[in-house]
Amino acid sequence: MSAKSSPHAGRRALITGVTGQDGSYLSEFLIEQGYQVFGVVRRSSSENFERLEGVRERMTLLHADLLDQSSLNRAMAVAQPHEVYNLAAQSFVPTSWSEPVLTAQFTAIGVTRVLEAVRQMAPEARFYQASSSEMFGKVHETPQRESTPFHPRSPYGVAKAYGHYITVNYRESYGMHASSGILFNHESPRRGLEFVTRKITHGVARIATGHDKVLRLGNLDAKRDWGFAGDYVRAMWLMLQQDQPDDYVVATGETHTVEECCDVAFRRVGLDWRQHVQLDPAFVRPAEVDLLLGDASKAEAKLGWKPTVSFRQLIEMMVDADVAALEAKGAHKRS
Ligand code: NAP
Ligand code: GDD
C-alpha cells in the first residue's frame, strides 16, 4: 500500500528524541504508514541526524528542548499532532549517577513538560511515554509484568518511575489518552556505542578487523531481556491505536547474560571471547539490576504484538553491521 492510500494518511505524529535509536525506527515506521511526522530536535553545535538518513527529507524537524516549556508548547502548536511519542531522555544508566539532577530534569520532569504542552496545545492528541524495565530494578518477582512493584536501582530508574506515574496521573486527572510502554532492553545496529550490546558488537568488529585486541567490560553476570528496536516501535504505535489508554510490558520473554552476548558476538567472527574480554571495575555500577525478564502476554493478547527477532539473530545482525561498516571505512580510506 502506498503511503498516500494508507488509512493513516493525513495523520500527524510528533516524536521527541527523534535523533535517537527508537526515534529513527519509529519515524520510518510512521512515514511508511502515511503519517506526517514532526521530529523534535534540540540545538547542537554540530548536526547529529545520522540515524535519520533516508527519512530526513520526508519529515519536519522542530527545535525544542525538554528543559524548556515554551519551546515544547510551540512545537505542539505548530505540529497539531494526533499522536505524541515522548522518547527523549537522558537514557544511559551510568550517566544518571554522574549527572543525577540533569537526569531528573530531562527524564522525569521533562515528561510533565511534554504532557503540559499536550494538555494546553493539543488536548485531543494521544500520548505515549517511553517507560522502562529499569523501574523494576531489584525485582520483586520474575517474570516482571505490569503489576510488578517498582524498585528502581539508579537515578535513571527513579526518574523513569516518576515519568510513568505522571503519565498515569494525567490520564486519571484529565482523561487524556496517555499510555505507558514498559519496554525491556531493545537494541539494533543503531544502538548508542556505550550500551553493552553495541559496545560488544562494535568491539568484536574492531578486533576482527585488526583495529583492537581487547574489550573492557564490567559485570558479565547481569541478565537482560534483549529484543530488536524495530519490533518495539511497532508496539508503541499499537498502544496509541487502542480505544482505551493503558500500560503494557514489551519484552521477548527470554533472558541472557552479558557473557552469553559476548559468546554469540565473538563466535560470529570465529573468535573466543575469553581471549579478548578483560574485566574493568570502571564499568561496574554502584547498584546493579541483576535480572530482567519480561512477561509481555498482555501486549500479545490486547495489541496482537509479538517479537520477530531472536537474541542470536539480533546480536549477529549487529556484529555483521559493525564489521561491514568498519570494512567500508577501511576500503574508503584505501581508495
Ligand atoms: P537514545 O538513543 O539515547 O535517544 C535519546 C533521545 O533523547 C535522543 O534523540 C536525544 O537527543 C534526546 N534528548 C535527550 N535529552 C533531550 C532534551 N533535553 N531535549 C530534547 N531531546 C533530548 O534512546 P533510545 O534507546 O532511542 O530510547 C528512547 C526512549 O526509550 C528513552 O526515553 C529511553 O530512556 C527509553 N527506553 C529505552 C530502552 C532501550 O532499551 N533502548 C528501554 C526502555 C526505555 P540528542 O540526539 O540531541 O542527544
Ligand atoms: N553499558 C555497559 N558497559 N554495560 C555493561 C558493561 C559495559 O562495559 N559491562 C557490563 N555491563 C552490564 C551493565 O552493568 C548492565 O547490567 C547491562 O550490562 C546492560 O547495560 P546497558 O546496555 O548499559 O543497558 P541498561 O540495562 O543499563 O539500560 C538500558 O535498558 C533500559 C531498559 O531496561 C538503557 O537503554 C535504558 O535507557 C533502558 O531504560
Coordinates of C-alpha atoms and ligand atoms in Angstrom, one line a residue:
M1 CA 0.0 0.0 0.0
S2 CA 1.4 3.4 -0.9
A3 CA 1.7 6.0 2.0
K4 CA -1.0 8.1 0.2
S5 CA -3.6 5.4 0.1
S6 CA -2.9 4.3 3.7
P7 CA -5.7 4.6 6.3
H8 CA -3.4 6.8 8.3
A9 CA -2.7 9.3 5.6
G10 CA -3.2 12.8 6.9
R11 CA -2.5 11.9 10.5
R12 CA 0.2 13.8 12.2
A13 CA 2.7 12.4 14.8
L14 CA 5.2 14.3 16.9
I15 CA 8.2 12.5 18.2
T16 CA 10.6 13.8 20.9
G17 CA 14.0 12.1 20.9
V18 CA 13.7 11.5 17.1
T19 CA 17.5 11.5 16.7
G20 CA 17.9 8.5 19.0
Q21 CA 17.7 4.8 18.2
D22 CA 14.0 4.4 18.7
G23 CA 13.1 7.8 17.2
S24 CA 14.7 6.8 13.9
Y25 CA 12.9 3.4 13.7
L26 CA 9.6 5.0 14.8
S27 CA 9.8 7.8 12.3
E28 CA 10.5 5.3 9.4
F29 CA 7.6 3.2 10.6
L30 CA 5.1 6.1 10.8
I31 CA 6.2 7.6 7.5
E32 CA 5.6 4.2 5.9
Q33 CA 2.1 4.2 7.4
G34 CA 1.4 7.5 5.7
Y35 CA 1.8 9.8 8.8
Q36 CA 3.1 13.3 8.6
V37 CA 6.0 13.2 11.1
F38 CA 7.3 16.1 13.2
G39 CA 10.6 15.3 14.9
V40 CA 11.7 17.4 17.9
V41 CA 15.4 18.1 18.0
R42 CA 17.5 20.1 20.4
R43 CA 20.1 22.6 19.3
S44 CA 23.6 21.2 19.0
S45 CA 26.8 22.8 17.7
S46 CA 27.0 20.1 15.1
E47 CA 24.1 18.1 13.4
N48 CA 23.5 14.6 14.7
F49 CA 21.0 13.3 12.2
E50 CA 22.9 10.2 11.1
R51 CA 20.2 7.8 12.2
L52 CA 17.6 9.7 10.2
E53 CA 19.4 9.1 6.9
G54 CA 16.7 8.2 4.3
V55 CA 13.8 9.9 6.1
R56 CA 15.3 13.3 7.0
E57 CA 13.8 14.8 3.8
R58 CA 10.3 13.2 4.4
M59 CA 9.8 14.7 7.9
T60 CA 9.6 18.1 9.6
L61 CA 12.2 18.9 12.3
L62 CA 11.2 21.3 15.0
H63 CA 13.5 22.8 17.6
A64 CA 12.6 22.3 21.2
D65 CA 14.2 21.1 24.4
L66 CA 12.7 19.0 27.3
L67 CA 14.1 21.6 29.6
D68 CA 12.2 24.5 28.0
Q69 CA 8.4 24.5 28.4
S70 CA 7.7 27.3 25.9
S71 CA 9.7 25.5 23.1
L72 CA 7.6 22.4 23.7
N73 CA 4.3 24.4 23.6
R74 CA 5.4 26.0 20.3
A75 CA 6.3 22.6 18.7
M76 CA 2.9 21.2 19.8
A77 CA 1.1 24.3 18.4
V78 CA 2.9 24.0 15.0
A79 CA 2.5 20.3 14.6
Q80 CA -1.1 19.9 16.0
P81 CA -0.4 16.2 16.3
H82 CA -2.9 13.4 16.6
E83 CA -0.2 11.3 18.3
V84 CA 2.7 12.3 20.5
Y85 CA 5.6 9.9 21.3
N86 CA 7.8 11.1 24.2
L87 CA 11.1 9.2 23.6
A88 CA 13.5 11.9 24.6
A89 CA 15.5 11.2 27.8
Q90 CA 19.0 11.0 29.3
S91 CA 18.9 7.3 28.7
F92 CA 22.3 6.0 29.7
V93 CA 22.1 4.5 33.2
P94 CA 25.8 5.2 34.4
T95 CA 25.4 8.9 33.5
S96 CA 22.5 9.1 35.8
W97 CA 24.9 8.7 38.7
S98 CA 27.3 11.3 37.4
E99 CA 24.5 13.7 36.4
P100 CA 21.6 12.8 38.7
V101 CA 19.9 16.3 38.7
L102 CA 20.1 16.7 35.0
T103 CA 18.8 13.2 34.5
A104 CA 15.8 14.1 36.7
Q105 CA 15.2 17.3 34.8
F106 CA 15.2 15.5 31.4
T107 CA 13.9 12.1 32.2
A108 CA 11.4 12.8 35.0
I109 CA 10.2 16.5 34.9
G110 CA 10.6 16.6 31.1
V111 CA 7.7 14.2 30.9
T112 CA 5.5 16.6 32.8
R113 CA 6.6 19.4 30.5
V114 CA 5.6 17.4 27.4
L115 CA 2.3 16.3 29.0
E116 CA 1.6 20.0 29.8
A117 CA 2.3 21.0 26.2
V118 CA -0.1 18.3 25.0
R119 CA -2.8 19.3 27.5
Q120 CA -2.5 23.0 26.7
M121 CA -1.9 22.9 22.9
A122 CA -3.2 19.6 21.6
P123 CA -5.5 18.1 24.2
E124 CA -7.1 15.6 21.9
A125 CA -3.7 14.0 21.0
R126 CA -2.9 10.5 22.1
F127 CA 0.3 10.3 24.2
Y128 CA 3.0 7.6 24.5
Q129 CA 5.5 7.6 27.3
A130 CA 8.8 5.6 27.0
S131 CA 8.8 3.9 30.3
S132 CA 11.5 1.3 31.2
S133 CA 12.1 -2.1 32.8
E134 CA 14.8 -0.3 34.8
M135 CA 11.8 0.7 37.1
F136 CA 11.7 -2.9 38.3
G137 CA 15.3 -2.7 39.4
K138 CA 15.8 -5.1 42.3
V139 CA 13.0 -7.3 41.0
H140 CA 10.2 -8.3 43.4
E141 CA 9.0 -11.2 41.1
T142 CA 10.1 -13.0 37.9
P143 CA 9.0 -12.6 35.2
Q144 CA 8.1 -8.9 35.6
R145 CA 4.6 -7.8 34.4
E146 CA 2.5 -4.6 34.6
S147 CA 1.5 -5.3 38.2
T148 CA 5.1 -6.0 39.5
P149 CA 6.1 -3.3 42.1
F150 CA 8.9 -0.9 41.1
H151 CA 12.2 -0.9 43.0
P152 CA 14.5 1.3 40.8
R153 CA 18.3 1.0 41.4
S154 CA 19.6 4.0 39.6
P155 CA 18.7 7.8 39.4
Y156 CA 17.6 6.9 35.8
G157 CA 15.2 4.2 37.1
V158 CA 13.8 6.6 39.7
A159 CA 13.3 9.3 37.1
K160 CA 11.5 6.8 34.8
A161 CA 9.2 5.8 37.6
Y162 CA 8.2 9.4 38.0
G163 CA 7.6 9.7 34.3
H164 CA 5.4 6.5 34.4
Y165 CA 3.3 7.7 37.3
I166 CA 2.8 11.3 36.0
T167 CA 1.6 9.7 32.7
V168 CA -0.9 7.6 34.7
N169 CA -1.9 10.7 36.7
Y170 CA -2.6 12.8 33.6
R171 CA -4.7 10.0 32.2
E172 CA -6.7 9.8 35.5
S173 CA -6.8 13.6 36.2
Y174 CA -7.6 14.9 32.7
G175 CA -9.0 11.9 30.9
M176 CA -6.1 12.1 28.4
H177 CA -5.4 9.1 26.1
A178 CA -1.9 8.6 27.7
S179 CA -0.2 5.2 27.6
S180 CA 3.0 4.0 29.1
G181 CA 5.1 1.3 27.4
I182 CA 7.3 -0.5 29.9
L183 CA 9.9 -1.6 27.4
F184 CA 12.7 -4.0 28.2
N185 CA 16.1 -3.5 26.6
H186 CA 15.9 -3.3 22.9
E187 CA 18.9 -2.9 20.5
S188 CA 19.9 -2.6 16.9
P189 CA 22.8 -1.6 14.7
R190 CA 21.7 2.0 15.5
R191 CA 22.2 1.5 19.3
G192 CA 24.5 4.0 21.0
L193 CA 28.1 2.8 21.3
E194 CA 28.1 2.9 25.1
F195 CA 25.3 0.4 25.7
V196 CA 26.6 -3.1 26.4
T197 CA 25.3 -5.0 23.3
R198 CA 26.7 -2.4 20.9
K199 CA 29.9 -1.9 22.8
I200 CA 30.4 -5.7 22.4
T201 CA 29.4 -6.0 18.7
H202 CA 31.5 -2.9 17.8
G203 CA 34.4 -4.1 19.9
V204 CA 34.2 -7.5 18.2
A205 CA 34.2 -5.8 14.8
R206 CA 37.3 -3.8 15.7
I207 CA 39.1 -6.9 16.9
A208 CA 38.1 -8.9 13.9
T209 CA 39.3 -6.2 11.5
G210 CA 42.6 -5.8 13.4
H211 CA 41.9 -2.4 15.0
D212 CA 42.0 -3.7 18.6
K213 CA 42.9 -6.7 20.7
V214 CA 41.0 -6.2 23.9
L215 CA 37.4 -5.3 25.0
R216 CA 37.0 -4.0 28.6
L217 CA 33.7 -4.7 30.3
G218 CA 32.0 -4.6 33.7
N219 CA 29.6 -7.2 35.2
L220 CA 29.3 -10.2 32.8
D221 CA 26.7 -11.9 35.0
A222 CA 23.9 -9.3 34.6
K223 CA 20.9 -10.7 32.8
R224 CA 18.7 -8.8 30.3
D225 CA 15.7 -9.5 28.2
W226 CA 17.0 -8.1 24.9
G227 CA 14.8 -7.5 21.8
F228 CA 15.1 -5.7 18.5
A229 CA 14.2 -2.0 18.4
G230 CA 12.4 -2.3 15.1
D231 CA 9.8 -4.7 16.7
Y232 CA 9.4 -2.4 19.8
V233 CA 8.4 0.8 18.0
R234 CA 5.5 -1.2 16.4
A235 CA 4.3 -1.9 20.0
M236 CA 4.4 1.9 20.8
W237 CA 2.2 2.6 17.8
L238 CA -0.2 -0.2 18.6
M239 CA -0.8 1.2 22.1
L240 CA -2.0 4.5 20.6
Q241 CA -4.4 2.7 18.2
Q242 CA -6.4 1.2 21.1
D243 CA -9.7 2.8 22.1
Q244 CA -8.5 3.0 25.8
P245 CA -5.1 4.1 27.0
D246 CA -3.2 1.6 29.2
D247 CA 0.2 0.4 30.4
Y248 CA 2.0 -2.5 28.7
V249 CA 5.1 -4.5 29.2
V250 CA 7.0 -5.1 26.0
A251 CA 9.6 -7.9 26.1
T252 CA 10.8 -11.1 24.5
G253 CA 10.2 -13.4 27.5
E254 CA 13.9 -14.7 27.3
T255 CA 16.8 -13.5 29.4
H256 CA 20.6 -13.8 28.7
T257 CA 23.7 -12.8 30.5
V258 CA 26.2 -10.3 29.2
E259 CA 28.7 -13.2 29.0
E260 CA 26.3 -15.0 26.6
C261 CA 26.1 -11.9 24.5
C262 CA 29.9 -11.9 24.3
D263 CA 29.9 -15.6 23.3
V264 CA 27.4 -15.1 20.4
A265 CA 29.2 -12.0 19.2
F266 CA 32.8 -13.3 19.2
R267 CA 31.7 -16.7 17.7
R268 CA 30.1 -14.8 14.8
V269 CA 33.6 -13.8 13.7
G270 CA 35.2 -17.1 14.7
L271 CA 36.8 -15.9 17.9
D272 CA 36.7 -16.9 21.6
W273 CA 35.6 -14.1 23.9
R274 CA 37.8 -15.4 26.7
Q275 CA 40.9 -14.4 24.7
H276 CA 39.8 -10.8 24.3
V277 CA 37.5 -9.7 27.1
Q278 CA 39.0 -8.1 30.2
L279 CA 37.1 -7.1 33.3
D280 CA 37.4 -3.5 34.2
P281 CA 35.9 -2.3 37.6
A282 CA 35.4 1.2 36.0
F283 CA 32.3 -0.3 34.2
V284 CA 30.8 -1.9 37.4
R285 CA 27.8 0.1 38.7
P286 CA 27.2 1.4 42.3
A287 CA 23.9 -0.6 42.3
E288 CA 23.1 -3.2 39.7
V289 CA 19.9 -4.6 38.2
D290 CA 20.8 -8.3 38.2
L291 CA 18.0 -9.8 36.3
L292 CA 15.3 -8.6 33.9
L293 CA 12.8 -10.9 32.3
G294 CA 9.5 -9.6 31.0
D295 CA 6.1 -11.1 30.6
A296 CA 4.5 -9.4 27.5
S297 CA 1.4 -11.6 27.5
K298 CA -0.9 -8.5 27.9
A299 CA 0.7 -6.8 24.8
E300 CA 0.3 -10.1 22.9
A301 CA -3.4 -10.5 23.9
K302 CA -4.6 -6.9 23.6
L303 CA -2.3 -5.5 20.9
G304 CA -1.5 -8.6 18.9
W305 CA 2.2 -7.8 19.4
K306 CA 5.0 -10.4 19.2
P307 CA 8.7 -10.0 18.7
T308 CA 10.1 -11.3 15.4
V309 CA 13.9 -11.3 16.0
S310 CA 15.6 -13.8 18.4
F311 CA 18.5 -12.9 20.7
R312 CA 21.0 -14.7 18.5
Q313 CA 19.7 -13.1 15.3
L314 CA 19.8 -9.6 17.0
I315 CA 23.5 -9.9 18.1
E316 CA 24.6 -11.4 14.8
M317 CA 22.8 -8.7 12.9
M318 CA 24.7 -6.1 15.0
V319 CA 28.1 -7.8 14.6
D320 CA 27.6 -8.1 10.8
A321 CA 26.6 -4.4 10.5
D322 CA 29.6 -3.3 12.6
V323 CA 32.0 -5.4 10.6
A324 CA 30.6 -4.2 7.3
A325 CA 30.8 -0.5 8.4
L326 CA 34.4 -0.8 9.5
E327 CA 35.4 -2.7 6.3
A328 CA 33.6 0.0 4.2
K329 CA 35.5 2.7 6.1
G330 CA 38.8 0.9 5.5
A331 CA 38.1 0.4 1.8
H332 CA 37.2 4.1 1.6
K333 CA 40.5 5.1 3.2
R334 CA 42.5 2.9 0.8
S335 CA 40.8 4.2 -2.3
Ligands
NAP1 P1 18.6 7.3 22.8 O1 19.2 6.6 21.6 O2 19.6 7.6 23.9 O3 17.9 8.6 22.4 C1 17.5 9.6 23.3 C2 16.9 10.8 22.6 O4 16.5 11.8 23.5 C3 17.9 11.5 21.6 O5 17.2 11.9 20.4 C4 18.3 12.8 22.4 O6 18.7 13.8 21.6 C5 17.0 13.1 23.1 N1 17.1 14.0 24.2 C6 17.9 13.9 25.3 N2 17.8 14.9 26.1 C7 16.9 15.8 25.5 C8 16.4 17.1 25.8 N3 16.7 17.7 26.9 N4 15.5 17.7 24.9 C9 15.2 17.1 23.7 N5 15.7 15.9 23.4 C10 16.5 15.2 24.2 O7 17.5 6.4 23.5 P2 16.6 5.2 22.8 O8 17.3 3.9 23.1 O9 16.2 5.6 21.5 O10 15.4 5.2 23.8 C11 14.2 6.0 23.6 C12 13.5 6.2 24.9 O11 13.1 4.9 25.4 C13 14.3 6.9 26.0 O12 13.4 7.6 26.8 C14 14.8 5.7 26.9 O13 15.0 6.1 28.2 C15 13.6 4.8 26.7 N6 13.9 3.3 26.8 C16 14.8 2.8 26.1 C17 15.0 1.4 26.1 C18 16.1 0.7 25.3 O14 16.4 -0.4 25.6 N7 16.5 1.3 24.2 C19 14.2 0.6 27.0 C20 13.3 1.2 27.8 C21 13.1 2.6 27.7 P3 20.3 14.1 21.1 O15 20.5 13.2 19.9 O16 20.3 15.5 20.9 O17 21.1 13.6 22.3
GDD2 N1 27.0 -0.1 29.3 C1 27.7 -1.1 29.8 N2 29.1 -1.1 29.6 N3 27.1 -2.1 30.5 C2 27.9 -3.1 30.9 C3 29.3 -3.2 30.7 C4 29.9 -2.1 30.0 O1 31.1 -2.1 29.8 N4 29.7 -4.3 31.2 C5 28.7 -5.0 31.8 N5 27.6 -4.2 31.6 C6 26.2 -4.6 32.1 C7 25.6 -3.4 32.9 O2 26.1 -3.5 34.3 C8 24.1 -3.8 32.9 O3 23.8 -4.8 33.8 C9 24.0 -4.5 31.5 O4 25.3 -4.7 31.0 C10 23.2 -3.7 30.5 O5 23.8 -2.4 30.4 P1 23.3 -1.3 29.3 O6 23.4 -1.9 27.9 O7 24.1 0.0 29.6 O8 21.7 -1.1 29.5 P2 20.8 -0.9 30.8 O9 20.1 -2.2 31.0 O10 21.6 -0.4 31.9 O11 19.8 0.2 30.3 C11 19.2 0.1 29.0 O12 18.0 -0.6 29.1 C12 17.0 0.0 29.9 C13 15.7 -0.9 29.9 O13 15.9 -1.9 30.9 C14 19.0 1.5 28.5 O14 18.6 1.5 27.2 C15 17.9 2.3 29.4 O15 17.7 3.5 28.7 C16 16.7 1.4 29.3 O16 15.6 2.0 30.0

